[in-house]
Amino acid sequence: MSLRIWIWLVSLSVLWGGSFFFAKVALVELAPLTVVFCRVALAALALNLVLLSSGRNLFRAGAPLRTYAAMGLLNNLVPFGLIFWSQTQIESGLASILNATTPLFTLLVAHFVTHDERIGGLKLGALFIGIGGVAVLMGADAIGTSRGTAGQIACLGAALSYAFAGVYGRRFARMGVAPLEAATGQVTLSAMLILPIMLVVDQPWIQPVPPGPATWAALAGLALLSTALAYVLYFRILAAAGATNLLLVTFLIPVTAILLGALILGERLAPRHFAGMALIGLSLAAIDGRIVRFLRPAK
């Protein structure tokens, strides 16, 4: 890959890794579903403005609104809600590591619901390594019912939802929907879906103290940087380097999240968390064939 692609990949990892930091800051004063709504609503506003500036309208006749809604549910509403709630229980760095299991769940989901992506011997071995990494991450606490265990399970549920979204989202290419329009559609419908749920569950009007400047800054960063800008960069990398190279960002996101959590939030992870992350990284490298290509002798 070119230096430009690597710069884009690192930039995307910072944007997505920063989302765990921004969320942790916002969750000090706001409930999880409120943070979800602010994230997707502000991102939807920004992306719709970009779409309108290019002469396109999301709500044109024949637009696949139901598909946008389903994608928004799987790719935004459910995983964002689970991850943000989990961050009230566990460190943001640990949440980002568990989120890195998404390709493992995608492998399983694609095996059972598609006809062209079956799990072979190498991928099966990689899957077991990844499962071992998750087990190391969660540790002996997984046997009990601690707050931390519930938060970790929520993160794994979010990764599973992302996996279903990844498989479901392939239909956009077959439907001829442009990447920017697909991104705008899913966050817009996500905001519409989460609004009534957020109002019933969180009841933000009863909050005793209005959010402070740090919370508003975190929400702006979460929506505009980690969602709107990240989606634009994501689709640019996808077009220029392909899905396999884009998977590399999964290795980089926890690094950003852990550094921000440690340097600014004062979080600390146990040695088993880094050991688990190493096993998950090894499994991902095996899944996309990088280890095989590295070990294969040059001809």
CSV table of C-alpha atoms in Angstrom, one decimal:
chain,number,residue,atom,x,y,z
A,1,MET,CA,0.0,0.0,0.0
A,2,SER,CA,1.1,3.6,-0.6
A,3,LEU,CA,2.1,6.0,2.1
A,4,ARG,CA,-1.2,7.9,1.4
A,5,ILE,CA,-3.3,4.8,2.2
A,6,TRP,CA,-1.3,4.2,5.4
A,7,ILE,CA,-1.9,7.8,6.5
A,8,TRP,CA,-5.6,7.4,5.9
A,9,LEU,CA,-5.7,4.1,7.8
A,10,VAL,CA,-3.9,5.6,10.8
A,11,SER,CA,-6.2,8.7,10.6
A,12,LEU,CA,-9.3,6.5,10.6
A,13,SER,CA,-8.0,4.5,13.6
A,14,VAL,CA,-7.5,7.7,15.5
A,15,LEU,CA,-11.1,8.8,14.6
A,16,TRP,CA,-12.7,5.5,15.6
A,17,GLY,CA,-10.4,4.9,18.5
A,18,GLY,CA,-11.2,8.4,19.8
A,19,SER,CA,-14.9,7.5,19.8
A,20,PHE,CA,-14.4,5.4,22.9
A,21,PHE,CA,-12.7,8.4,24.6
A,22,PHE,CA,-15.3,10.9,23.6
A,23,ALA,CA,-18.1,8.6,24.7
A,24,LYS,CA,-16.4,8.0,28.1
A,25,VAL,CA,-16.3,11.8,28.6
A,26,ALA,CA,-19.9,12.4,27.5
A,27,LEU,CA,-21.2,9.5,29.7
A,28,VAL,CA,-20.1,11.3,32.9
A,29,GLU,CA,-23.1,13.7,32.5
A,30,LEU,CA,-25.4,12.0,30.0
A,31,ALA,CA,-27.2,8.6,29.8
A,32,PRO,CA,-26.0,6.1,27.1
A,33,LEU,CA,-29.1,6.4,24.8
A,34,THR,CA,-28.8,10.2,24.9
A,35,VAL,CA,-25.2,9.9,23.8
A,36,VAL,CA,-26.3,7.6,21.0
A,37,PHE,CA,-28.9,10.0,19.8
A,38,CYS,CA,-26.6,13.0,19.8
A,39,ARG,CA,-24.0,11.0,18.0
A,40,VAL,CA,-26.2,9.9,15.1
A,41,ALA,CA,-28.3,13.0,15.0
A,42,LEU,CA,-25.4,15.4,14.7
A,43,ALA,CA,-23.6,13.1,12.2
A,44,ALA,CA,-26.8,12.8,10.1
A,45,LEU,CA,-27.1,16.6,10.0
A,46,ALA,CA,-23.5,17.0,8.8
A,47,LEU,CA,-23.8,14.2,6.2
A,48,ASN,CA,-27.1,15.4,4.9
A,49,LEU,CA,-25.6,18.8,4.3
A,50,VAL,CA,-22.7,17.2,2.4
A,51,LEU,CA,-25.3,15.1,0.4
A,52,LEU,CA,-27.4,18.2,-0.4
A,53,SER,CA,-24.4,20.2,-1.5
A,54,SER,CA,-23.7,17.5,-4.1
A,55,GLY,CA,-27.2,17.9,-5.5
A,56,ARG,CA,-28.6,14.6,-4.0
A,57,ASN,CA,-31.5,14.1,-1.7
A,58,LEU,CA,-31.8,11.2,0.8
A,59,PHE,CA,-35.6,11.2,0.7
A,60,ARG,CA,-36.0,11.1,-3.1
A,61,ALA,CA,-38.7,8.9,-4.6
A,62,GLY,CA,-37.7,5.2,-4.5
A,63,ALA,CA,-35.1,5.7,-1.8
A,64,PRO,CA,-34.5,2.4,0.1
A,65,LEU,CA,-35.6,3.8,3.5
A,66,ARG,CA,-36.4,0.4,5.0
A,67,THR,CA,-32.9,-0.9,4.1
A,68,TYR,CA,-31.4,2.3,5.7
A,69,ALA,CA,-33.5,1.7,8.8
A,70,ALA,CA,-32.4,-2.0,9.1
A,71,MET,CA,-28.7,-1.0,8.5
A,72,GLY,CA,-29.0,1.8,11.0
A,73,LEU,CA,-30.5,-0.6,13.6
A,74,LEU,CA,-27.7,-3.2,13.1
A,75,ASN,CA,-24.7,-0.8,12.5
A,76,ASN,CA,-25.6,2.1,14.8
A,77,LEU,CA,-28.5,1.9,17.2
A,78,VAL,CA,-27.8,-1.5,18.8
A,79,PRO,CA,-24.0,-1.5,18.9
A,80,PHE,CA,-23.7,2.1,19.9
A,81,GLY,CA,-26.2,1.6,22.7
A,82,LEU,CA,-24.4,-1.6,24.0
A,83,ILE,CA,-20.9,-0.1,23.7
A,84,PHE,CA,-21.9,3.2,25.5
A,85,TRP,CA,-23.6,1.3,28.3
A,86,SER,CA,-20.6,-1.0,28.6
A,87,GLN,CA,-18.4,2.0,29.1
A,88,THR,CA,-20.3,2.8,32.3
A,89,GLN,CA,-19.0,-0.6,33.5
A,90,ILE,CA,-15.5,-1.1,32.0
A,91,GLU,CA,-12.6,1.0,30.7
A,92,SER,CA,-12.8,2.5,27.3
A,93,GLY,CA,-9.6,0.7,26.2
A,94,LEU,CA,-11.0,-2.7,27.1
A,95,ALA,CA,-14.2,-1.8,25.2
A,96,SER,CA,-12.1,-1.0,22.1
A,97,ILE,CA,-10.2,-4.3,22.4
A,98,LEU,CA,-13.5,-6.3,22.6
A,99,ASN,CA,-14.8,-4.4,19.7
A,100,ALA,CA,-11.9,-5.7,17.7
A,101,THR,CA,-13.6,-9.1,17.7
A,102,THR,CA,-16.0,-7.9,15.0
A,103,PRO,CA,-14.2,-9.6,12.1
A,104,LEU,CA,-14.4,-12.9,14.1
A,105,PHE,CA,-18.1,-12.6,14.4
A,106,THR,CA,-18.4,-11.5,10.8
A,107,LEU,CA,-16.6,-14.7,9.8
A,108,LEU,CA,-19.2,-16.8,11.7
A,109,VAL,CA,-22.2,-14.9,10.4
A,110,ALA,CA,-21.0,-14.9,6.8
A,111,HIS,CA,-20.4,-18.7,7.0
A,112,PHE,CA,-24.0,-19.4,8.1
A,113,VAL,CA,-25.9,-16.8,6.1
A,114,THR,CA,-24.0,-16.6,2.8
A,115,HIS,CA,-23.0,-19.1,0.2
A,116,ASP,CA,-19.7,-17.7,-0.9
A,117,GLU,CA,-17.8,-17.1,2.4
A,118,ARG,CA,-17.3,-20.5,4.1
A,119,ILE,CA,-14.9,-21.1,7.0
A,120,GLY,CA,-11.9,-23.1,5.8
A,121,GLY,CA,-9.1,-24.7,7.8
A,122,LEU,CA,-7.0,-21.6,8.3
A,123,LYS,CA,-9.9,-19.4,9.2
A,124,LEU,CA,-11.3,-22.0,11.6
A,125,GLY,CA,-7.9,-22.1,13.4
A,126,ALA,CA,-7.9,-18.3,13.4
A,127,LEU,CA,-11.4,-18.3,14.9
A,128,PHE,CA,-10.3,-20.5,17.8
A,129,ILE,CA,-7.3,-18.3,18.5
A,130,GLY,CA,-9.6,-15.3,18.6
A,131,ILE,CA,-12.0,-17.1,20.9
A,132,GLY,CA,-9.0,-17.9,23.2
A,133,GLY,CA,-8.1,-14.2,23.1
A,134,VAL,CA,-11.6,-13.2,24.3
A,135,ALA,CA,-11.4,-15.8,27.0
A,136,VAL,CA,-8.1,-14.4,28.2
A,137,LEU,CA,-9.5,-10.9,28.1
A,138,MET,CA,-12.5,-11.7,30.2
A,139,GLY,CA,-10.6,-13.8,32.6
A,140,ALA,CA,-12.0,-15.8,35.6
A,141,ASP,CA,-14.5,-13.0,36.2
A,142,ALA,CA,-16.6,-14.3,33.3
A,143,ILE,CA,-17.7,-17.2,35.6
A,144,GLY,CA,-19.5,-14.8,37.9
A,145,THR,CA,-21.9,-11.9,37.4
A,146,SER,CA,-19.7,-8.8,38.0
A,147,ARG,CA,-20.4,-5.4,36.5
A,148,GLY,CA,-17.2,-5.8,34.4
A,149,THR,CA,-18.4,-9.1,33.0
A,150,ALA,CA,-21.7,-7.6,32.0
A,151,GLY,CA,-20.0,-4.7,30.3
A,152,GLN,CA,-17.7,-7.1,28.4
A,153,ILE,CA,-20.6,-9.2,27.2
A,154,ALA,CA,-22.4,-6.1,26.0
A,155,CYS,CA,-19.3,-5.2,23.9
A,156,LEU,CA,-19.3,-8.7,22.4
A,157,GLY,CA,-23.0,-8.2,21.6
A,158,ALA,CA,-22.1,-5.0,19.8
A,159,ALA,CA,-19.5,-6.8,17.8
A,160,LEU,CA,-22.0,-9.4,16.8
A,161,SER,CA,-24.4,-6.7,15.7
A,162,TYR,CA,-21.7,-5.1,13.6
A,163,ALA,CA,-21.0,-8.5,12.0
A,164,PHE,CA,-24.7,-8.8,10.9
A,165,ALA,CA,-24.5,-5.2,9.6
A,166,GLY,CA,-21.4,-6.0,7.6
A,167,VAL,CA,-23.1,-8.9,5.8
A,168,TYR,CA,-26.4,-7.1,5.4
A,169,GLY,CA,-24.7,-3.9,4.1
A,170,ARG,CA,-23.4,-5.7,1.0
A,171,ARG,CA,-26.8,-5.3,-0.6
A,172,PHE,CA,-26.2,-1.5,-1.1
A,173,ALA,CA,-23.7,-2.2,-3.9
A,174,ARG,CA,-26.1,-4.5,-5.6
A,175,MET,CA,-28.8,-1.8,-5.3
A,176,GLY,CA,-26.5,0.8,-6.8
A,177,VAL,CA,-26.6,3.0,-3.7
A,178,ALA,CA,-23.6,5.3,-3.5
A,179,PRO,CA,-21.4,4.9,-0.3
A,180,LEU,CA,-22.0,8.5,0.9
A,181,GLU,CA,-25.7,8.1,0.5
A,182,ALA,CA,-25.7,4.7,2.3
A,183,ALA,CA,-23.8,6.3,5.2
A,184,THR,CA,-26.1,9.2,5.4
A,185,GLY,CA,-29.2,7.0,5.2
A,186,GLN,CA,-28.2,4.7,8.0
A,187,VAL,CA,-27.3,7.5,10.5
A,188,THR,CA,-30.4,9.5,9.6
A,189,LEU,CA,-32.8,6.6,10.1
A,190,SER,CA,-30.9,5.7,13.2
A,191,ALA,CA,-31.6,9.1,14.7
A,192,MET,CA,-35.3,8.7,13.9
A,193,LEU,CA,-35.4,5.2,15.5
A,194,ILE,CA,-33.5,6.1,18.7
A,195,LEU,CA,-35.3,9.4,19.4
A,196,PRO,CA,-38.6,8.0,20.9
A,197,ILE,CA,-36.7,5.3,22.8
A,198,MET,CA,-34.2,7.8,24.2
A,199,LEU,CA,-37.1,10.1,25.3
A,200,VAL,CA,-38.9,7.3,27.1
A,201,VAL,CA,-35.9,5.6,28.7
A,202,ASP,CA,-33.5,8.5,29.5
A,203,GLN,CA,-36.0,11.4,30.0
A,204,PRO,CA,-33.2,13.9,29.5
A,205,TRP,CA,-35.4,16.8,30.5
A,206,ILE,CA,-35.2,15.7,34.1
A,207,GLN,CA,-31.4,16.0,34.3
A,208,PRO,CA,-30.7,18.3,37.2
A,209,VAL,CA,-27.6,20.0,35.7
A,210,PRO,CA,-27.2,20.9,32.0
A,211,PRO,CA,-24.2,19.3,30.3
A,212,GLY,CA,-21.0,21.2,30.6
A,213,PRO,CA,-18.5,22.4,27.9
A,214,ALA,CA,-16.5,19.2,28.1
A,215,THR,CA,-19.6,17.1,27.4
A,216,TRP,CA,-20.7,19.2,24.4
A,217,ALA,CA,-17.1,19.1,23.0
A,218,ALA,CA,-17.1,15.3,23.4
A,219,LEU,CA,-20.4,15.0,21.6
A,220,ALA,CA,-19.2,17.2,18.8
A,221,GLY,CA,-16.1,15.1,18.4
A,222,LEU,CA,-18.0,11.9,18.6
A,223,ALA,CA,-20.5,13.0,15.9
A,224,LEU,CA,-18.5,15.1,13.5
A,225,LEU,CA,-15.1,13.4,13.8
A,226,SER,CA,-15.7,9.8,14.9
A,227,THR,CA,-18.9,9.3,12.8
A,228,ALA,CA,-19.4,11.8,9.9
A,229,LEU,CA,-15.7,12.3,8.9
A,230,ALA,CA,-14.8,8.7,9.7
A,231,TYR,CA,-17.5,7.4,7.4
A,232,VAL,CA,-16.2,9.6,4.5
A,233,LEU,CA,-12.7,8.4,5.1
A,234,TYR,CA,-13.8,4.8,5.5
A,235,PHE,CA,-15.5,4.7,2.1
A,236,ARG,CA,-12.5,6.5,0.5
A,237,ILE,CA,-10.1,3.8,1.8
A,238,LEU,CA,-12.5,1.1,0.8
A,239,ALA,CA,-12.5,2.4,-2.8
A,240,ALA,CA,-8.7,2.9,-3.0
A,241,ALA,CA,-7.4,-0.1,-1.1
A,242,GLY,CA,-10.2,-2.7,-0.8
A,243,ALA,CA,-11.8,-4.4,2.2
A,244,THR,CA,-8.9,-6.6,3.1
A,245,ASN,CA,-6.5,-3.7,3.7
A,246,LEU,CA,-9.2,-1.7,5.4
A,247,LEU,CA,-9.4,-4.6,8.0
A,248,LEU,CA,-6.0,-3.3,9.2
A,249,VAL,CA,-7.7,-0.5,11.0
A,250,THR,CA,-9.1,-3.1,13.4
A,251,PHE,CA,-5.6,-3.6,14.7
A,252,LEU,CA,-5.0,0.1,15.2
A,253,ILE,CA,-8.2,1.3,16.9
A,254,PRO,CA,-7.4,-0.2,20.4
A,255,VAL,CA,-4.0,1.5,20.4
A,256,THR,CA,-5.6,4.9,20.1
A,257,ALA,CA,-8.3,4.1,22.6
A,258,ILE,CA,-5.9,2.7,25.2
A,259,LEU,CA,-3.5,5.6,24.8
A,260,LEU,CA,-6.2,8.2,25.2
A,261,GLY,CA,-7.8,6.3,28.2
A,262,ALA,CA,-4.4,6.0,29.9
A,263,LEU,CA,-3.0,9.5,29.3
A,264,ILE,CA,-6.2,11.6,29.8
A,265,LEU,CA,-8.7,9.4,31.7
A,266,GLY,CA,-6.2,7.7,33.9
A,267,GLU,CA,-7.4,4.2,33.0
A,268,ARG,CA,-5.2,1.1,33.5
A,269,LEU,CA,-5.5,-2.3,31.9
A,270,ALA,CA,-4.3,-5.6,33.3
A,271,PRO,CA,-1.6,-7.7,31.6
A,272,ARG,CA,-4.2,-10.3,30.5
A,273,HIS,CA,-6.0,-7.5,28.5
A,274,PHE,CA,-2.8,-7.0,26.4
A,275,ALA,CA,-2.3,-10.7,26.1
A,276,GLY,CA,-5.9,-11.1,24.9
A,277,MET,CA,-5.5,-8.3,22.4
A,278,ALA,CA,-2.3,-9.9,21.0
A,279,LEU,CA,-4.2,-13.2,20.4
A,280,ILE,CA,-7.1,-11.4,18.7
A,281,GLY,CA,-4.6,-9.5,16.5
A,282,LEU,CA,-2.9,-12.8,15.6
A,283,SER,CA,-6.3,-14.3,14.7
A,284,LEU,CA,-7.2,-11.3,12.5
A,285,ALA,CA,-3.9,-11.5,10.7
A,286,ALA,CA,-4.5,-15.2,10.0
A,287,ILE,CA,-8.0,-14.5,8.7
A,288,ASP,CA,-6.9,-12.1,6.0
A,289,GLY,CA,-3.9,-14.2,5.0
A,290,ARG,CA,-1.1,-11.9,6.1
A,291,ILE,CA,0.6,-14.5,8.2
A,292,VAL,CA,0.5,-17.0,5.3
A,293,ARG,CA,1.9,-14.5,2.8
A,294,PHE,CA,4.6,-13.5,5.3
A,295,LEU,CA,5.7,-17.1,6.0
A,296,ARG,CA,5.4,-18.3,2.4
A,297,PRO,CA,8.9,-18.3,0.7
A,298,ALA,CA,9.3,-15.9,-2.2
A,299,LYS,CA,9.6,-17.6,-5.6
